[in-house]
Coordinates of C-alpha atoms in Angstrom, one line a residue:
L1 CA -32.7 29.8 -15.5
P2 CA -36.3 30.5 -16.6
G3 CA -37.7 28.5 -19.5
S4 CA -36.0 25.4 -20.8
M5 CA -32.5 26.9 -20.9
G6 CA -29.9 24.1 -20.6
Y7 CA -27.2 22.2 -22.4
Q8 CA -26.0 18.7 -22.7
E9 CA -22.4 17.6 -22.3
D10 CA -21.1 14.2 -23.0
H11 CA -17.4 14.0 -22.2
E12 CA -15.7 10.7 -21.7
K13 CA -12.1 10.2 -20.8
E14 CA -10.3 7.0 -20.4
N15 CA -6.8 7.0 -18.9
K16 CA -4.8 4.0 -18.5
S17 CA -1.5 4.5 -16.6
P18 CA 1.5 2.4 -17.4
I19 CA 1.5 -0.7 -15.2
M20 CA 4.8 -1.8 -13.7
R21 CA 5.1 -5.2 -12.2
K22 CA 8.0 -6.6 -10.1
D23 CA 7.9 -10.1 -8.9
A24 CA 9.2 -10.8 -5.4
E25 CA 11.6 -13.3 -6.8
A26 CA 13.1 -12.9 -10.3
S27 CA 14.4 -15.8 -12.4
S28 CA 17.6 -15.8 -14.3
S29 CA 16.4 -13.2 -16.8
L30 CA 14.7 -11.3 -14.1
A31 CA 11.3 -9.7 -14.3
K32 CA 10.8 -7.4 -17.3
V33 CA 8.9 -4.2 -17.0
V34 CA 5.5 -4.4 -18.8
S35 CA 3.8 -1.2 -19.8
N36 CA 0.8 -0.2 -21.8
D37 CA 0.6 3.0 -23.9
A38 CA -1.7 5.6 -22.5
L39 CA -5.0 5.8 -24.5
T40 CA -7.1 8.9 -24.5
K41 CA -10.4 9.3 -26.3
V42 CA -12.2 12.7 -26.3
R43 CA -15.7 13.2 -27.7
P44 CA -16.2 16.9 -28.7
K45 CA -18.9 18.8 -27.0
T46 CA -22.2 19.3 -28.9
P47 CA -24.1 22.4 -27.8
A48 CA -27.8 21.9 -27.2
R49 CA -30.3 24.0 -28.8
V50 CA -31.5 26.9 -26.6
T51 CA -35.2 27.8 -26.7
P52 CA -35.6 31.6 -26.7
L53 CA -37.2 33.3 -23.7
T54 CA -40.8 34.4 -24.4
I55 CA -43.3 36.3 -22.2
P56 CA -46.9 35.0 -22.3
S57 CA -49.3 37.3 -24.0
S58 CA -51.7 37.2 -21.1
M59 CA -49.3 39.2 -19.0
S60 CA -49.5 42.7 -20.5
S61 CA -47.8 44.5 -17.7
P62 CA -46.1 42.0 -15.3
L63 CA -44.4 44.7 -13.3
S64 CA -47.2 47.0 -13.0
P65 CA -47.2 48.7 -9.5
T66 CA -51.0 48.6 -9.3
T67 CA -51.0 44.8 -9.1
A68 CA -48.2 44.6 -6.5
D69 CA -49.2 43.3 -2.9
V70 CA -48.7 45.7 0.0
F71 CA -46.2 44.4 2.6
Q72 CA -47.5 44.4 6.1
L73 CA -45.5 43.7 9.3
P74 CA -46.7 40.9 11.5
P75 CA -48.3 41.9 14.8
H76 CA -45.5 40.7 17.1
I77 CA -43.0 42.8 15.1
S78 CA -45.1 45.9 15.3
A79 CA -45.2 45.5 19.1
V80 CA -41.4 46.4 19.4
P81 CA -41.0 49.8 21.0
T82 CA -40.0 52.5 18.7
N83 CA -38.4 54.7 21.3
I84 CA -34.7 54.8 20.4
N85 CA -33.5 55.6 24.0
L86 CA -35.5 52.7 25.4
T87 CA -33.9 50.3 22.9
R88 CA -30.4 51.6 23.8
N89 CA -31.1 51.0 27.5
M90 CA -32.2 47.4 26.9
F91 CA -28.8 46.5 25.4
S92 CA -26.6 48.6 27.7
T93 CA -26.3 45.8 30.3
L94 CA -24.6 43.3 27.9
S95 CA -20.9 43.3 28.3
L96 CA -18.6 42.4 25.3
T97 CA -15.5 42.2 27.4
P98 CA -14.4 39.5 29.8
P99 CA -15.8 38.1 32.1
F100 CA -18.3 36.6 29.6
S101 CA -21.9 35.8 30.4
P102 CA -22.2 33.0 33.0
H103 CA -24.4 31.1 30.5
V104 CA -21.5 30.8 28.0
P105 CA -18.7 28.6 29.4
P106 CA -15.1 29.8 28.9
P107 CA -12.9 28.1 26.2
F108 CA -11.6 24.7 27.3
F109 CA -7.8 24.2 27.2
P110 CA -6.9 20.7 28.5
H111 CA -3.9 20.5 30.8
V112 CA -1.1 18.7 29.1
P113 CA 1.3 17.2 31.6
P114 CA 5.1 17.4 31.0
P115 CA 6.5 14.3 29.3
P116 CA 8.0 11.6 31.6
A117 CA 11.7 11.4 32.2
W118 CA 12.3 8.7 29.6
Q119 CA 10.9 10.9 26.9
R120 CA 13.0 14.0 27.7
P121 CA 16.1 14.7 25.6
P122 CA 19.3 13.2 27.2
H123 CA 21.2 16.3 26.1
S124 CA 19.0 19.2 25.3
D125 CA 21.8 21.4 23.9
S126 CA 22.5 19.0 21.1
G127 CA 18.9 18.7 20.0
V128 CA 18.8 14.9 20.6
T129 CA 15.6 13.3 21.7
A130 CA 14.8 9.8 22.8
V131 CA 11.2 8.3 22.9
V132 CA 9.7 4.9 23.3
E133 CA 7.4 4.2 20.3
Q134 CA 4.1 2.3 20.7
E135 CA 5.4 -0.5 18.5
G136 CA 7.9 -1.4 21.2
Y137 CA 11.3 0.2 20.4
I138 CA 13.4 3.2 21.4
S139 CA 13.8 5.9 18.8
L140 CA 16.9 8.0 19.3
R141 CA 16.8 11.1 17.1
L142 CA 20.3 12.3 16.7
R143 CA 21.7 15.5 15.1
H144 CA 21.9 15.9 11.3
A145 CA 18.6 14.0 10.7
V146 CA 20.1 10.6 11.8
V147 CA 17.6 8.3 13.6
L148 CA 18.6 5.2 15.5
D149 CA 15.9 2.7 16.5
I150 CA 16.6 0.0 19.1
S151 CA 14.0 -2.7 19.9
A152 CA 13.5 -4.3 23.3
N153 CA 15.5 -7.4 22.1
Q154 CA 18.3 -5.2 20.7
A155 CA 17.4 -5.2 17.0
I156 CA 18.9 -2.1 15.3
R157 CA 17.7 0.3 12.5
L158 CA 20.0 3.2 11.5
T159 CA 18.5 5.8 9.1
N160 CA 20.4 8.6 7.4
N161 CA 17.5 10.8 6.1
L162 CA 19.8 13.4 4.5
K163 CA 21.5 10.8 2.2
N164 CA 18.5 8.3 1.8
S165 CA 20.4 5.4 3.3
S166 CA 19.4 2.9 6.0
M167 CA 20.7 -0.3 7.7
S168 CA 19.0 -2.8 9.9
L169 CA 20.4 -5.7 12.0
S170 CA 18.1 -8.4 13.4
A171 CA 18.0 -9.3 17.0
C172 CA 19.7 -12.6 16.3
T173 CA 22.3 -10.8 14.2
T174 CA 22.0 -13.4 11.4
Q175 CA 20.0 -11.1 9.1
M176 CA 21.0 -7.7 7.9
A177 CA 19.7 -5.2 5.3
L178 CA 21.4 -2.2 3.7
V179 CA 19.6 0.4 1.5
H180 CA 21.7 3.0 -0.4
P181 CA 21.2 5.1 -3.5
K182 CA 23.9 2.9 -5.3
G183 CA 22.3 -0.4 -4.4
R184 CA 20.8 -2.7 -1.9
I185 CA 22.1 -5.7 0.1
L186 CA 20.3 -8.4 2.1
Q187 CA 22.0 -11.0 4.3
Y188 CA 20.1 -14.0 5.6
G189 CA 22.2 -16.6 7.2
P190 CA 25.2 -17.6 5.1
R191 CA 23.8 -16.0 2.0
V192 CA 24.1 -12.3 0.9
E193 CA 22.2 -10.9 -2.1
V194 CA 23.2 -7.6 -3.9
Q195 CA 21.1 -5.7 -6.4
T196 CA 22.0 -2.5 -8.3
E197 CA 20.1 -0.5 -10.8
D198 CA 21.4 2.0 -13.4
D199 CA 20.6 3.2 -16.9
V200 CA 22.5 0.2 -18.4
S201 CA 20.8 -2.7 -16.6
V202 CA 19.6 -4.2 -13.3
K203 CA 22.3 -6.4 -11.8
N204 CA 21.9 -9.2 -9.2
A205 CA 24.4 -11.3 -7.4
K206 CA 24.3 -13.9 -4.6
V207 CA 27.2 -14.7 -2.3
Y208 CA 27.0 -18.1 -0.6
P209 CA 29.4 -20.9 0.4
R210 CA 29.4 -22.5 -3.0
G211 CA 30.6 -19.3 -4.7
I212 CA 29.0 -16.2 -6.4
S213 CA 26.1 -16.4 -8.8
F214 CA 25.2 -13.3 -10.8
T215 CA 23.1 -12.1 -13.7
A216 CA 21.4 -9.0 -15.2
N217 CA 18.1 -8.2 -16.8
N218 CA 19.7 -8.0 -20.2
M219 CA 21.2 -11.4 -19.9
A220 CA 19.4 -14.7 -20.6
L221 CA 21.7 -16.8 -18.4
V222 CA 22.8 -16.9 -14.7
Y223 CA 26.5 -17.3 -14.2
L224 CA 28.4 -19.0 -11.3
L225 CA 31.9 -18.1 -10.3
D226 CA 33.6 -20.6 -8.0
E227 CA 37.0 -22.3 -7.6
A228 CA 36.7 -23.8 -11.1
G229 CA 36.0 -20.5 -12.8
A230 CA 32.9 -19.0 -14.4
R231 CA 30.1 -21.1 -16.0
S232 CA 26.4 -20.9 -16.5
T233 CA 24.0 -22.2 -13.8
S234 CA 20.5 -21.7 -12.6
D235 CA 19.5 -19.6 -9.5
M236 CA 16.8 -17.4 -8.1
F237 CA 17.2 -13.8 -6.9
H238 CA 15.0 -11.6 -4.7
D239 CA 13.9 -8.3 -6.0
L240 CA 15.4 -6.1 -3.2
Y241 CA 13.7 -2.9 -4.7
A242 CA 10.2 -4.4 -4.3
T243 CA 9.8 -3.4 -0.7
Q244 CA 11.6 -1.4 2.0
I245 CA 13.7 -4.4 3.2
F246 CA 15.3 -2.5 6.1
D247 CA 11.9 -1.6 7.6
T248 CA 10.5 -5.1 7.1
L249 CA 13.6 -6.7 8.7
F250 CA 13.5 -4.4 11.7
M251 CA 9.8 -4.7 12.4
E252 CA 9.9 -8.5 12.1
S253 CA 12.7 -8.6 14.5
C254 CA 11.0 -6.5 17.2
Q255 CA 9.9 -8.3 20.3
R256 CA 6.1 -8.8 20.0
E257 CA 5.3 -9.7 23.5
G258 CA 3.3 -7.3 25.7
Q259 CA 6.4 -6.4 27.7
A260 CA 8.2 -4.7 24.8
V261 CA 7.2 -1.1 25.8
P262 CA 8.0 -1.5 29.6
T263 CA 11.3 -3.2 28.6
C264 CA 12.2 -0.2 26.4
I265 CA 11.3 2.2 29.2
R266 CA 13.6 0.4 31.6
L267 CA 16.4 0.4 29.0
L268 CA 16.1 4.1 28.5
D269 CA 16.0 4.8 32.2
K270 CA 19.3 3.0 32.6
A271 CA 20.9 4.6 29.5
R272 CA 24.2 6.4 30.0
Y273 CA 25.4 9.6 28.3
W274 CA 28.7 11.5 28.2
R275 CA 30.7 13.7 26.0
T276 CA 34.4 13.3 25.3
E277 CA 37.0 16.0 25.2
A278 CA 37.0 15.7 21.4
G279 CA 33.3 16.7 21.3
V280 CA 32.0 13.1 20.6
D281 CA 28.5 12.4 22.1
C282 CA 28.3 8.9 23.5
W283 CA 25.4 6.8 24.7
V284 CA 25.0 3.2 26.0
I285 CA 21.6 1.6 25.7
G286 CA 21.5 -2.0 26.8
H287 CA 24.3 -3.7 24.8
V288 CA 24.4 -1.0 22.1
F289 CA 27.1 1.7 22.1
I290 CA 26.4 4.8 20.1
Q291 CA 28.8 7.6 19.1
Q292 CA 28.2 10.8 17.1
T293 CA 31.0 13.2 16.1
E294 CA 30.6 16.9 15.6
D295 CA 30.3 16.5 11.8
G296 CA 27.4 14.0 12.3
L297 CA 29.2 10.7 11.7
V298 CA 27.3 8.0 13.7
T299 CA 28.9 4.7 14.8
V300 CA 26.8 2.0 16.4
E301 CA 28.3 -1.1 18.0
R302 CA 26.5 -4.1 19.3
E303 CA 28.6 -6.7 21.2
L304 CA 27.4 -10.2 21.9
Q305 CA 28.2 -12.3 24.9
Q306 CA 30.3 -14.6 22.7
G307 CA 32.6 -11.6 22.0
D308 CA 31.4 -10.9 18.4
T309 CA 31.0 -7.2 17.5
F310 CA 28.7 -5.7 14.8
V311 CA 29.5 -2.1 13.7
L312 CA 27.2 0.1 11.7
K313 CA 28.4 3.5 10.4
T314 CA 26.7 6.3 8.5
S315 CA 27.8 9.8 7.5
P316 CA 25.2 12.6 6.8
S317 CA 27.9 14.7 5.2
N318 CA 29.3 12.4 2.4
G319 CA 26.7 9.6 2.3
K320 CA 29.1 6.8 3.2
V321 CA 27.8 3.7 5.1
R322 CA 29.7 0.8 6.5
F323 CA 28.8 -2.5 8.1
D324 CA 31.4 -4.8 9.7
S325 CA 31.0 -8.3 11.2
R326 CA 33.0 -11.4 11.4
F327 CA 31.1 -12.9 8.5
V328 CA 30.7 -9.9 6.0
Q329 CA 32.0 -6.4 5.4
M330 CA 30.1 -3.9 3.3
T331 CA 30.7 -0.3 2.2
A332 CA 28.9 2.2 0.0
S333 CA 29.4 5.8 -0.9
L334 CA 28.3 8.8 -3.0
G335 CA 30.1 11.4 -5.0
D336 CA 33.1 11.0 -7.3
E337 CA 34.0 7.7 -5.6
S338 CA 30.4 6.3 -5.5
H339 CA 30.5 2.5 -5.2
M340 CA 29.2 -0.5 -3.4
F341 CA 31.6 -3.2 -2.1
L342 CA 31.0 -6.5 -0.3
R343 CA 33.5 -9.0 1.1
S344 CA 32.8 -12.4 2.7
G345 CA 35.8 -14.6 3.1
D346 CA 37.6 -14.8 -0.2
R347 CA 34.5 -13.8 -2.2
R348 CA 34.2 -10.2 -3.2
L349 CA 31.9 -7.9 -5.2
H350 CA 32.5 -4.4 -6.4
Y351 CA 30.2 -2.0 -8.3
S352 CA 31.3 1.4 -9.5
G353 CA 28.6 4.1 -9.6
Q354 CA 30.6 6.1 -12.1
T355 CA 31.6 3.6 -14.7
K356 CA 28.7 1.1 -14.0
V357 CA 31.2 -1.8 -14.0
F358 CA 30.0 -4.8 -11.9
T359 CA 32.8 -7.2 -10.9
V360 CA 32.8 -10.4 -8.7
R361 CA 35.9 -12.3 -7.5
N362 CA 36.3 -15.7 -6.0
A363 CA 39.3 -18.0 -5.6
G364 CA 41.5 -16.0 -7.9
H365 CA 38.9 -15.7 -10.7
S366 CA 36.9 -12.7 -11.7
A367 CA 33.9 -12.0 -13.9
G368 CA 31.1 -9.4 -14.3
F369 CA 29.7 -6.8 -16.6
D370 CA 31.5 -3.9 -18.3
E371 CA 30.4 -0.3 -18.9
E372 CA 28.0 -1.4 -21.6
G373 CA 26.5 -4.2 -19.6
E374 CA 28.2 -7.0 -21.5
L375 CA 29.6 -10.1 -19.8
R376 CA 33.3 -10.0 -19.1
I377 CA 35.4 -12.9 -17.8

């Protein structure tokens, strides 16, 4: 703008979002959520004084036509022929349709070769695809948004994208992770941890050879249920909601040598597929047997040389998941019967997604938390 027209604006905003912290390992009372109130400071705008526009007195007639300069064409422009027919003939030889001028190269479209055989769908009619990922595992994308990942050393990750549930089994089969809308479970060796969150409290439990220890974030003590009954104790629990435990477990289990991708390619080349008379799609990849029914239910079985069998099931229609092994059995579901259940020997844990009741049982004794989150023995 001419003159000294302008304005000054001084506007400061300070936003501080609530900070949520979760420790990787929670003590008996578990980590509490710490939050700060949002603070907002606004300084009102102060309009600057605008100096009025003035015309110098020396310019009596600034737009007078008598003082305007006369525009002259440069000599090289005036040399252009003025004959309209001659100008038309100069441009008549330029073609605006293909083929283009030889000085302008045609658009470049790189040739994309077809994918190799190991990347093509094993059954194109079902919409199933199988690819080898760069990280070194086979990704079998089944119907109903179910994805099964198998590493070169036979680690398994089963993901149900429609119901937000996942399971992972390590290559050595001694570690397992389950993520479900009703809770999370992590097995490492002879120990199994369970964590559930609802509007009442955050509940944790650990199943191990000694018994079952459990607590909640609204409790000051940790309790142990063993053959002698229930009593207070001290124990530590992992925060299973701090990370995606099923992804971490699977990626840490993947074979990290440079032969992982070639091994997966060989496994996929030797994979077998067939469909039963009942309409069940079946695959065999290495030592892993996969089945998917017409309604989307997926069953994955891995059999060890010793004869042990591990079974993982997930349903995209009702959200049920199941894991079975000789050491532990787990189930979880959604809907009117939403729950989470775990059994290992004579130790059991049951959580109801409807009533929020959390119960553990061991050697004929039971304890837990009721609908209001209070201790019940």
